[in-house]
Amino acid sequence: MAGKVVLSGYITVPSNEVEVVLERLPEHIALTLAEPGCLVFEVHQRAGAPTIFDVYKEFHDARAFADHQARVQASPWNAVTKGVERSYKVMGI
């Protein structure tokens, strides 16, 4: 049986793109939480550092995580966040 996949870390958003990221974030969260196999998805703008967003995701298994990655690649969220720096640790795959 495949195990749970957990992604944790943060994204650093260019200051001139924070507003559009904040506008699009609720839809991205809702779509991700609706995905089969998504157990947890949280994104929080870091207090005192408005360009940093802490990210935590849990998926039932590697397949669900891979499906999520594929969906995001084709999503408006991907277009909005092309310029962000990602710093993630993925466990379980």
Short mmCIF file of C-alpha atoms in Angstrom, two decimals:
data_model
loop_
_atom_site.label_atom_id
_atom_site.label_comp_id
_atom_site.label_asym_id
_atom_site.label_seq_id
_atom_site.Cartn_x
_atom_site.Cartn_y
_atom_site.Cartn_z
CA MET A 1 0.00 0.00 0.00
CA ALA A 2 1.32 3.43 -0.92
CA GLY A 3 1.80 5.94 1.87
CA LYS A 4 0.71 9.48 2.39
CA VAL A 5 2.62 12.26 0.61
CA VAL A 6 3.34 15.46 2.55
CA LEU A 7 4.66 18.68 1.05
CA SER A 8 5.76 21.50 3.32
CA GLY A 9 7.68 24.70 2.74
CA TYR A 10 7.05 28.15 1.37
CA ILE A 11 6.85 30.31 -1.71
CA THR A 12 8.42 33.73 -2.06
CA VAL A 13 6.32 36.03 -4.21
CA PRO A 14 7.78 39.14 -5.88
CA SER A 15 6.34 42.15 -4.05
CA ASN A 16 4.62 43.46 -7.18
CA GLU A 17 2.75 40.12 -7.56
CA VAL A 18 1.47 39.65 -3.98
CA GLU A 19 -1.90 41.26 -4.68
CA VAL A 20 -2.75 39.00 -7.63
CA VAL A 21 -1.56 35.92 -5.69
CA LEU A 22 -3.86 36.88 -2.80
CA GLU A 23 -6.75 37.35 -5.25
CA ARG A 24 -6.26 33.91 -6.84
CA LEU A 25 -5.35 31.97 -3.71
CA PRO A 26 -8.90 31.18 -2.45
CA GLU A 27 -9.83 29.55 -5.77
CA HIS A 28 -6.58 27.57 -5.81
CA ILE A 29 -7.19 26.33 -2.27
CA ALA A 30 -10.80 25.36 -3.05
CA LEU A 31 -9.85 23.48 -6.22
CA THR A 32 -7.02 21.65 -4.48
CA LEU A 33 -9.18 20.62 -1.51
CA ALA A 34 -11.78 19.27 -3.97
CA GLU A 35 -9.24 16.95 -5.61
CA PRO A 36 -9.60 13.23 -4.93
CA GLY A 37 -6.93 12.21 -2.45
CA CYS A 38 -6.24 15.69 -1.04
CA LEU A 39 -6.34 15.43 2.75
CA VAL A 40 -5.00 18.84 3.81
CA PHE A 41 -4.04 22.01 1.98
CA GLU A 42 -3.09 25.16 3.86
CA VAL A 43 -1.43 28.35 2.66
CA HIS A 44 -0.76 31.25 5.01
CA GLN A 45 0.88 34.59 4.33
CA ARG A 46 3.71 34.87 6.82
CA ALA A 47 3.25 37.53 9.52
CA GLY A 48 5.84 40.26 9.12
CA ALA A 49 6.95 38.94 5.71
CA PRO A 50 4.10 39.59 3.25
CA THR A 51 5.96 38.13 0.27
CA ILE A 52 6.34 34.71 1.93
CA PHE A 53 3.51 32.18 1.98
CA ASP A 54 3.87 29.02 4.05
CA VAL A 55 2.47 25.93 2.31
CA TYR A 56 1.42 22.56 3.73
CA LYS A 57 -0.24 19.77 1.73
CA GLU A 58 -1.12 16.16 2.45
CA PHE A 59 -2.28 13.68 -0.18
CA HIS A 60 -3.53 10.13 0.29
CA ASP A 61 -0.79 8.69 -1.91
CA ALA A 62 1.73 9.44 -4.65
CA ARG A 63 -0.90 9.06 -7.38
CA ALA A 64 -3.10 11.76 -5.82
CA PHE A 65 -0.07 14.03 -5.46
CA ALA A 66 0.93 13.45 -9.10
CA ASP A 67 -2.62 14.19 -10.24
CA HIS A 68 -2.51 17.42 -8.23
CA GLN A 69 0.77 18.44 -9.82
CA ALA A 70 -0.65 17.80 -13.30
CA ARG A 71 -3.81 19.81 -12.58
CA VAL A 72 -1.83 22.76 -11.24
CA GLN A 73 0.42 22.82 -14.32
CA ALA A 74 -2.64 23.48 -16.48
CA SER A 75 -4.32 25.93 -14.09
CA PRO A 76 -4.62 29.72 -13.86
CA TRP A 77 -2.73 29.44 -10.55
CA ASN A 78 0.32 28.17 -12.40
CA ALA A 79 0.22 31.17 -14.73
CA VAL A 80 -0.10 33.60 -11.80
CA THR A 81 2.76 32.01 -9.84
CA LYS A 82 5.31 31.50 -12.61
CA GLY A 83 7.56 34.14 -11.03
CA VAL A 84 7.53 32.79 -7.47
CA GLU A 85 10.43 31.02 -5.82
CA ARG A 86 9.41 27.67 -4.33
CA SER A 87 11.15 26.01 -1.42
CA TYR A 88 9.47 22.70 -0.64
CA LYS A 89 10.25 19.43 1.08
CA VAL A 90 8.24 16.42 -0.13
CA MET A 91 8.03 13.26 1.98
CA GLY A 92 6.45 9.96 1.04
CA ILE A 93 7.47 9.60 -2.60
#
